[in-house]
């Protein structure tokens, strides 16, 4: 249970790909590992000669804090905490500050390698501790899920909200991207299997697209309601008798011979979004 979500066998063993990915390594993961394959009740083999021993060591490196030599009361000051880590396979650390001199109004800017803290000290803050914390164990469920939309060659537009309504023109190029903040990184997926990129949207692409971000700590999802707009298409006239029996579907420029005194019903039909306004003319009369 302790390895769930952290240990993953990637690739296809049937094609010779038996890679093991270990995320967020912990001290209890120390052990000798080897690959074992099973197929039915007869094939069971251990690759003992191709194993490895995993050793997990404690992180002893400390961050460096840069602070001005002289601090004056009631004068804003900026402090920088730097942690030069180069563990490509590790999750990015999170920074936090503690100290009696800090108030809710302090400002803070953090990246994966440093954190900048701005605050205003007072005379009562003399000789107190200000501590920068670097934490590699931060784990968050997906949050701040954002859907980014690009049209044709225009720059991306980020949209937020539980349900996003988007109107697009028929034939327009759309790219839908989904991003979320989480630790460990969330798996992102679209519920509708139409892909993230629509080279030329069609009327059939209208619908609800749901982006889902999920990791072992939770999930979050956001919906995009896409409405593809297009001009009137496939305009036709349905001709029926008074009893509503359809006689014929007429295309553009078609002539219709009728007998004098005959009762007819002419219905004009087309498809469009938004719905088209239909009207009839006879010569110069409406």
CSV table of C-alpha atoms in Angstrom, one decimal:
chain,number,residue,atom,x,y,z
A,1,UNK,CA,0.0,0.0,0.0
A,2,UNK,CA,2.9,2.4,0.7
A,3,UNK,CA,4.0,2.2,-2.9
A,4,UNK,CA,0.6,2.9,-4.5
A,5,UNK,CA,0.8,5.8,-6.9
A,6,UNK,CA,4.6,6.0,-6.5
A,7,UNK,CA,5.8,2.7,-8.2
A,8,UNK,CA,4.8,2.2,-11.8
A,9,UNK,CA,5.8,-0.4,-14.4
A,10,UNK,CA,5.9,1.4,-17.7
A,11,UNK,CA,6.2,0.1,-21.2
A,12,UNK,CA,5.1,-3.2,-22.7
A,13,UNK,CA,6.9,-6.3,-21.2
A,14,UNK,CA,5.8,-8.3,-24.3
A,15,UNK,CA,8.0,-6.0,-26.4
A,16,UNK,CA,11.0,-6.1,-24.0
A,17,UNK,CA,10.2,-2.8,-22.2
A,18,UNK,CA,10.1,-3.4,-18.4
A,19,UNK,CA,11.0,0.0,-16.9
A,20,UNK,CA,10.2,0.7,-13.3
A,21,UNK,CA,9.5,4.3,-12.3
A,22,UNK,CA,9.8,5.2,-8.6
A,23,UNK,CA,8.5,8.7,-7.6
A,24,UNK,CA,8.9,10.4,-4.2
A,25,UNK,CA,11.4,7.8,-2.9
A,26,UNK,CA,11.2,7.1,0.8
A,27,UNK,CA,13.6,5.5,3.3
A,28,UNK,CA,11.4,2.4,3.6
A,29,UNK,CA,11.9,1.8,-0.2
A,30,UNK,CA,15.5,0.7,0.4
A,31,UNK,CA,15.7,-2.9,-0.9
A,32,UNK,CA,17.1,-5.1,-3.6
A,33,UNK,CA,14.9,-5.1,-6.7
A,34,UNK,CA,14.7,-7.6,-9.6
A,35,UNK,CA,12.3,-8.2,-12.4
A,36,UNK,CA,9.9,-11.2,-12.3
A,37,UNK,CA,7.6,-12.3,-15.1
A,38,UNK,CA,4.6,-14.6,-14.8
A,39,UNK,CA,2.4,-16.1,-17.6
A,40,UNK,CA,-0.3,-18.5,-16.5
A,41,UNK,CA,0.6,-21.2,-14.1
A,42,UNK,CA,3.7,-22.5,-15.9
A,43,UNK,CA,5.9,-19.5,-16.8
A,44,UNK,CA,7.4,-18.0,-13.7
A,45,UNK,CA,10.9,-16.6,-13.9
A,46,UNK,CA,13.1,-14.2,-11.8
A,47,UNK,CA,15.8,-12.2,-13.4
A,48,UNK,CA,18.0,-12.3,-10.3
A,49,UNK,CA,21.3,-11.4,-12.1
A,50,UNK,CA,19.8,-8.1,-13.4
A,51,UNK,CA,18.6,-6.6,-10.2
A,52,UNK,CA,19.7,-3.5,-8.4
A,53,UNK,CA,20.0,-2.2,-4.8
A,54,UNK,CA,18.2,1.0,-4.0
A,55,UNK,CA,19.6,3.3,-1.3
A,56,UNK,CA,17.7,6.3,-0.2
A,57,UNK,CA,19.8,8.9,1.6
A,58,UNK,CA,18.5,11.9,3.7
A,59,UNK,CA,18.8,15.3,2.1
A,60,UNK,CA,21.3,17.3,4.2
A,61,UNK,CA,21.7,20.3,1.9
A,62,UNK,CA,20.4,23.6,3.4
A,63,UNK,CA,19.1,26.7,1.7
A,64,UNK,CA,21.0,29.9,1.7
A,65,UNK,CA,19.3,33.1,3.0
A,66,UNK,CA,20.3,36.5,1.8
A,67,UNK,CA,19.3,39.5,3.9
A,68,UNK,CA,20.6,43.1,4.0
A,69,UNK,CA,23.3,43.8,6.6
A,70,UNK,CA,21.3,46.6,8.2
A,71,UNK,CA,17.6,46.6,8.8
A,72,UNK,CA,15.8,49.8,9.8
A,73,UNK,CA,12.5,49.9,11.6
A,74,UNK,CA,9.4,50.5,9.5
A,75,UNK,CA,11.4,50.3,6.3
A,76,UNK,CA,10.4,47.6,3.7
A,77,UNK,CA,13.0,44.9,3.3
A,78,UNK,CA,13.4,42.0,0.8
A,79,UNK,CA,14.9,38.6,1.9
A,80,UNK,CA,15.8,35.9,-0.6
A,81,UNK,CA,16.0,32.2,0.1
A,82,UNK,CA,17.9,30.1,-2.5
A,83,UNK,CA,18.0,26.3,-2.7
A,84,UNK,CA,20.2,25.1,-5.6
A,85,UNK,CA,18.9,21.5,-6.1
A,86,UNK,CA,19.7,19.5,-9.2
A,87,UNK,CA,17.6,16.3,-8.7
A,88,UNK,CA,15.9,16.0,-12.0
A,89,UNK,CA,13.7,13.1,-10.9
A,90,UNK,CA,12.6,14.7,-7.7
A,91,UNK,CA,9.4,16.7,-7.3
A,92,UNK,CA,9.9,20.4,-7.1
A,93,UNK,CA,10.2,21.7,-3.5
A,94,UNK,CA,7.9,24.2,-1.9
A,95,UNK,CA,9.1,27.2,0.1
A,96,UNK,CA,7.6,28.6,3.3
A,97,UNK,CA,8.6,31.3,5.8
A,98,UNK,CA,8.0,31.4,9.6
A,99,UNK,CA,8.8,34.1,12.1
A,100,UNK,CA,7.1,36.6,14.5
A,101,UNK,CA,8.1,39.5,12.2
A,102,UNK,CA,5.8,38.2,9.5
A,103,UNK,CA,2.3,39.6,9.1
A,104,UNK,CA,-0.6,38.5,6.8
A,105,UNK,CA,0.3,41.5,4.6
A,106,UNK,CA,3.7,40.2,3.6
A,107,UNK,CA,4.4,39.5,0.0
A,108,UNK,CA,6.1,36.4,-1.3
A,109,UNK,CA,7.3,35.2,-4.7
A,110,UNK,CA,8.5,31.6,-5.1
A,111,UNK,CA,9.9,29.5,-7.9
A,112,UNK,CA,11.4,26.0,-7.9
A,113,UNK,CA,14.8,27.3,-6.8
A,114,UNK,CA,14.2,30.4,-4.7
A,115,UNK,CA,11.7,32.4,-2.7
A,116,UNK,CA,11.5,36.2,-2.3
A,117,UNK,CA,10.0,37.6,0.9
A,118,UNK,CA,9.1,41.2,1.4
A,119,UNK,CA,8.0,42.6,4.8
A,120,UNK,CA,8.4,45.6,7.1
A,121,UNK,CA,10.2,45.0,10.4
A,122,UNK,CA,9.5,46.8,13.6
A,123,UNK,CA,11.7,47.6,16.7
A,124,UNK,CA,10.0,44.7,18.5
A,125,UNK,CA,11.3,42.3,15.9
A,126,UNK,CA,15.0,42.7,16.9
A,127,UNK,CA,16.8,39.4,17.6
A,128,UNK,CA,14.0,37.1,16.6
A,129,UNK,CA,14.2,34.2,14.2
A,130,UNK,CA,13.2,34.3,10.6
A,131,UNK,CA,13.3,30.8,9.0
A,132,UNK,CA,13.0,29.6,5.4
A,133,UNK,CA,11.7,26.1,5.0
A,134,UNK,CA,12.2,23.9,1.9
A,135,UNK,CA,9.9,20.9,1.7
A,136,UNK,CA,10.1,18.1,-0.9
A,137,UNK,CA,7.2,16.2,0.7
A,138,UNK,CA,4.5,18.6,-0.4
A,139,UNK,CA,1.6,16.6,-1.8
A,140,UNK,CA,-1.6,18.3,-3.1
A,141,UNK,CA,-4.6,17.2,-4.9
A,142,UNK,CA,-5.1,18.9,-8.3
A,143,UNK,CA,-6.2,22.5,-8.0
A,144,UNK,CA,-6.4,25.7,-10.1
A,145,UNK,CA,-7.5,23.7,-13.2
A,146,UNK,CA,-7.4,26.0,-16.2
A,147,UNK,CA,-8.5,25.4,-19.8
A,148,UNK,CA,-6.5,27.3,-22.4
A,149,UNK,CA,-8.0,28.0,-25.9
A,150,UNK,CA,-6.2,29.0,-29.0
A,151,UNK,CA,-8.0,30.0,-32.2
A,152,UNK,CA,-6.3,29.9,-35.6
A,153,UNK,CA,-3.0,31.8,-35.1
A,154,UNK,CA,-4.1,33.9,-32.2
A,155,UNK,CA,-2.5,33.7,-28.7
A,156,UNK,CA,-3.9,31.4,-26.1
A,157,UNK,CA,-6.7,32.6,-23.8
A,158,UNK,CA,-7.1,31.1,-20.4
A,159,UNK,CA,-10.6,30.5,-19.2
A,160,UNK,CA,-11.7,29.6,-15.6
A,161,UNK,CA,-15.1,28.6,-14.2
A,162,UNK,CA,-16.9,25.3,-13.6
A,163,UNK,CA,-18.6,25.5,-17.0
A,164,UNK,CA,-17.1,27.4,-19.9
A,165,UNK,CA,-19.2,28.4,-22.9
A,166,UNK,CA,-17.3,28.8,-26.2
A,167,UNK,CA,-18.6,29.8,-29.6
A,168,UNK,CA,-16.5,28.9,-32.7
A,169,UNK,CA,-17.0,29.4,-36.4
A,170,UNK,CA,-17.3,26.4,-38.7
A,171,UNK,CA,-13.9,25.6,-40.2
A,172,UNK,CA,-12.0,27.4,-37.5
A,173,UNK,CA,-8.8,25.9,-36.0
A,174,UNK,CA,-9.1,25.2,-32.2
A,175,UNK,CA,-6.5,24.0,-29.7
A,176,UNK,CA,-7.8,23.0,-26.2
A,177,UNK,CA,-5.1,22.7,-23.5
A,178,UNK,CA,-5.7,21.7,-19.9
A,179,UNK,CA,-3.3,22.5,-17.0
A,180,UNK,CA,-3.5,22.0,-13.2
A,181,UNK,CA,-1.3,22.6,-10.2
A,182,UNK,CA,-0.7,19.4,-8.2
A,183,UNK,CA,2.0,17.5,-6.4
A,184,UNK,CA,2.6,14.8,-7.5
A,185,UNK,CA,1.8,15.9,-11.1
A,186,UNK,CA,-1.7,15.0,-12.1
A,187,UNK,CA,-2.8,12.9,-15.0
A,188,UNK,CA,-4.8,15.0,-17.4
A,189,UNK,CA,-7.4,13.6,-19.8
A,190,UNK,CA,-10.3,14.7,-21.9
A,191,UNK,CA,-13.6,12.8,-21.4
A,192,UNK,CA,-14.6,13.3,-25.0
A,193,UNK,CA,-12.3,11.3,-27.3
A,194,UNK,CA,-12.1,13.9,-29.9
A,195,UNK,CA,-8.7,15.1,-29.0
A,196,UNK,CA,-7.3,18.4,-27.9
A,197,UNK,CA,-6.8,19.8,-31.4
A,198,UNK,CA,-9.5,20.5,-33.9
A,199,UNK,CA,-7.9,21.6,-37.2
A,200,UNK,CA,-11.3,22.6,-38.7
A,201,UNK,CA,-14.3,22.5,-36.4
A,202,UNK,CA,-17.5,20.9,-37.8
A,203,UNK,CA,-21.1,21.1,-36.6
A,204,UNK,CA,-20.7,17.6,-35.2
A,205,UNK,CA,-17.9,18.9,-32.8
A,206,UNK,CA,-20.4,20.8,-30.8
A,207,UNK,CA,-20.8,19.4,-27.3
A,208,UNK,CA,-19.5,19.3,-23.8
A,209,UNK,CA,-15.7,18.7,-23.4
A,210,UNK,CA,-14.6,17.8,-19.9
A,211,UNK,CA,-11.0,18.0,-18.7
A,212,UNK,CA,-10.1,15.9,-15.7
A,213,UNK,CA,-7.0,16.2,-13.6
A,214,UNK,CA,-6.3,13.3,-11.1
A,215,UNK,CA,-3.6,12.1,-8.8
A,216,UNK,CA,-3.6,9.8,-5.9
A,217,UNK,CA,-4.8,12.6,-3.5
A,218,UNK,CA,-7.8,13.6,-5.5
A,219,UNK,CA,-9.2,15.0,-8.7
A,220,UNK,CA,-10.7,18.1,-10.3
A,221,UNK,CA,-12.6,18.6,-13.5
A,222,UNK,CA,-13.8,21.4,-15.7
A,223,UNK,CA,-16.3,21.4,-18.5
A,224,UNK,CA,-16.2,23.3,-21.8
A,225,UNK,CA,-19.4,23.7,-23.7
A,226,UNK,CA,-18.5,24.2,-27.4
A,227,UNK,CA,-21.0,25.6,-29.8
A,228,UNK,CA,-20.0,25.5,-33.5
A,229,UNK,CA,-21.7,28.3,-35.5
A,230,UNK,CA,-22.3,28.1,-39.2
A,231,UNK,CA,-24.5,29.9,-41.8
A,232,UNK,CA,-27.7,28.4,-43.3
A,233,UNK,CA,-26.9,25.1,-45.0
A,234,UNK,CA,-28.8,22.6,-47.2
A,235,UNK,CA,-31.8,24.9,-47.7
A,236,UNK,CA,-34.7,23.0,-49.2
A,237,UNK,CA,-38.5,23.3,-49.7
A,238,UNK,CA,-40.8,20.5,-48.7
A,239,UNK,CA,-44.0,20.4,-50.6
A,240,UNK,CA,-47.1,18.6,-49.2
A,241,UNK,CA,-50.8,18.4,-49.8
A,242,UNK,CA,-53.3,19.8,-47.4
A,243,UNK,CA,-53.4,16.4,-45.6
A,244,UNK,CA,-49.6,16.9,-45.0
A,245,UNK,CA,-48.5,14.1,-47.3
A,246,UNK,CA,-45.0,15.1,-48.5
A,247,UNK,CA,-44.9,15.1,-52.3
A,248,UNK,CA,-41.5,16.4,-53.0
A,249,UNK,CA,-38.3,18.0,-51.7
A,250,UNK,CA,-37.4,20.9,-53.9
A,251,UNK,CA,-33.8,22.2,-54.4
A,252,UNK,CA,-32.7,25.6,-55.6
A,253,UNK,CA,-34.2,26.7,-58.9
A,254,UNK,CA,-36.6,23.7,-59.2
A,255,UNK,CA,-40.0,24.3,-60.9
A,256,UNK,CA,-43.1,22.8,-59.5
A,257,UNK,CA,-46.2,22.3,-61.8
A,258,UNK,CA,-49.5,22.2,-60.0
A,259,UNK,CA,-53.2,22.1,-61.0
A,260,UNK,CA,-55.4,25.1,-60.5
A,261,UNK,CA,-57.3,24.8,-57.3
A,262,UNK,CA,-54.9,22.4,-55.7
A,263,UNK,CA,-54.1,22.9,-52.0
A,264,UNK,CA,-50.4,22.9,-51.2
A,265,UNK,CA,-48.2,23.4,-48.1
A,266,UNK,CA,-44.7,24.7,-48.7
A,267,UNK,CA,-42.2,24.4,-45.8
A,268,UNK,CA,-38.8,25.9,-45.9
A,269,UNK,CA,-36.1,24.0,-44.0
A,270,UNK,CA,-32.4,24.7,-43.3
A,271,UNK,CA,-29.8,24.0,-40.7
A,272,UNK,CA,-27.7,26.7,-39.0
A,273,UNK,CA,-26.4,27.9,-35.6
A,274,UNK,CA,-27.6,30.4,-34.5
A,275,UNK,CA,-31.1,29.5,-36.0
A,276,UNK,CA,-31.8,31.3,-39.3
A,277,UNK,CA,-34.7,33.6,-39.8
A,278,UNK,CA,-36.8,32.2,-42.7
A,279,UNK,CA,-39.0,34.3,-45.0
A,280,UNK,CA,-40.9,33.9,-48.3
A,281,UNK,CA,-41.1,36.2,-51.3
A,282,UNK,CA,-43.2,36.2,-54.4
A,283,UNK,CA,-41.8,38.6,-56.9
A,284,UNK,CA,-41.6,41.8,-54.9
A,285,UNK,CA,-44.1,40.7,-52.3
A,286,UNK,CA,-43.3,39.1,-49.0
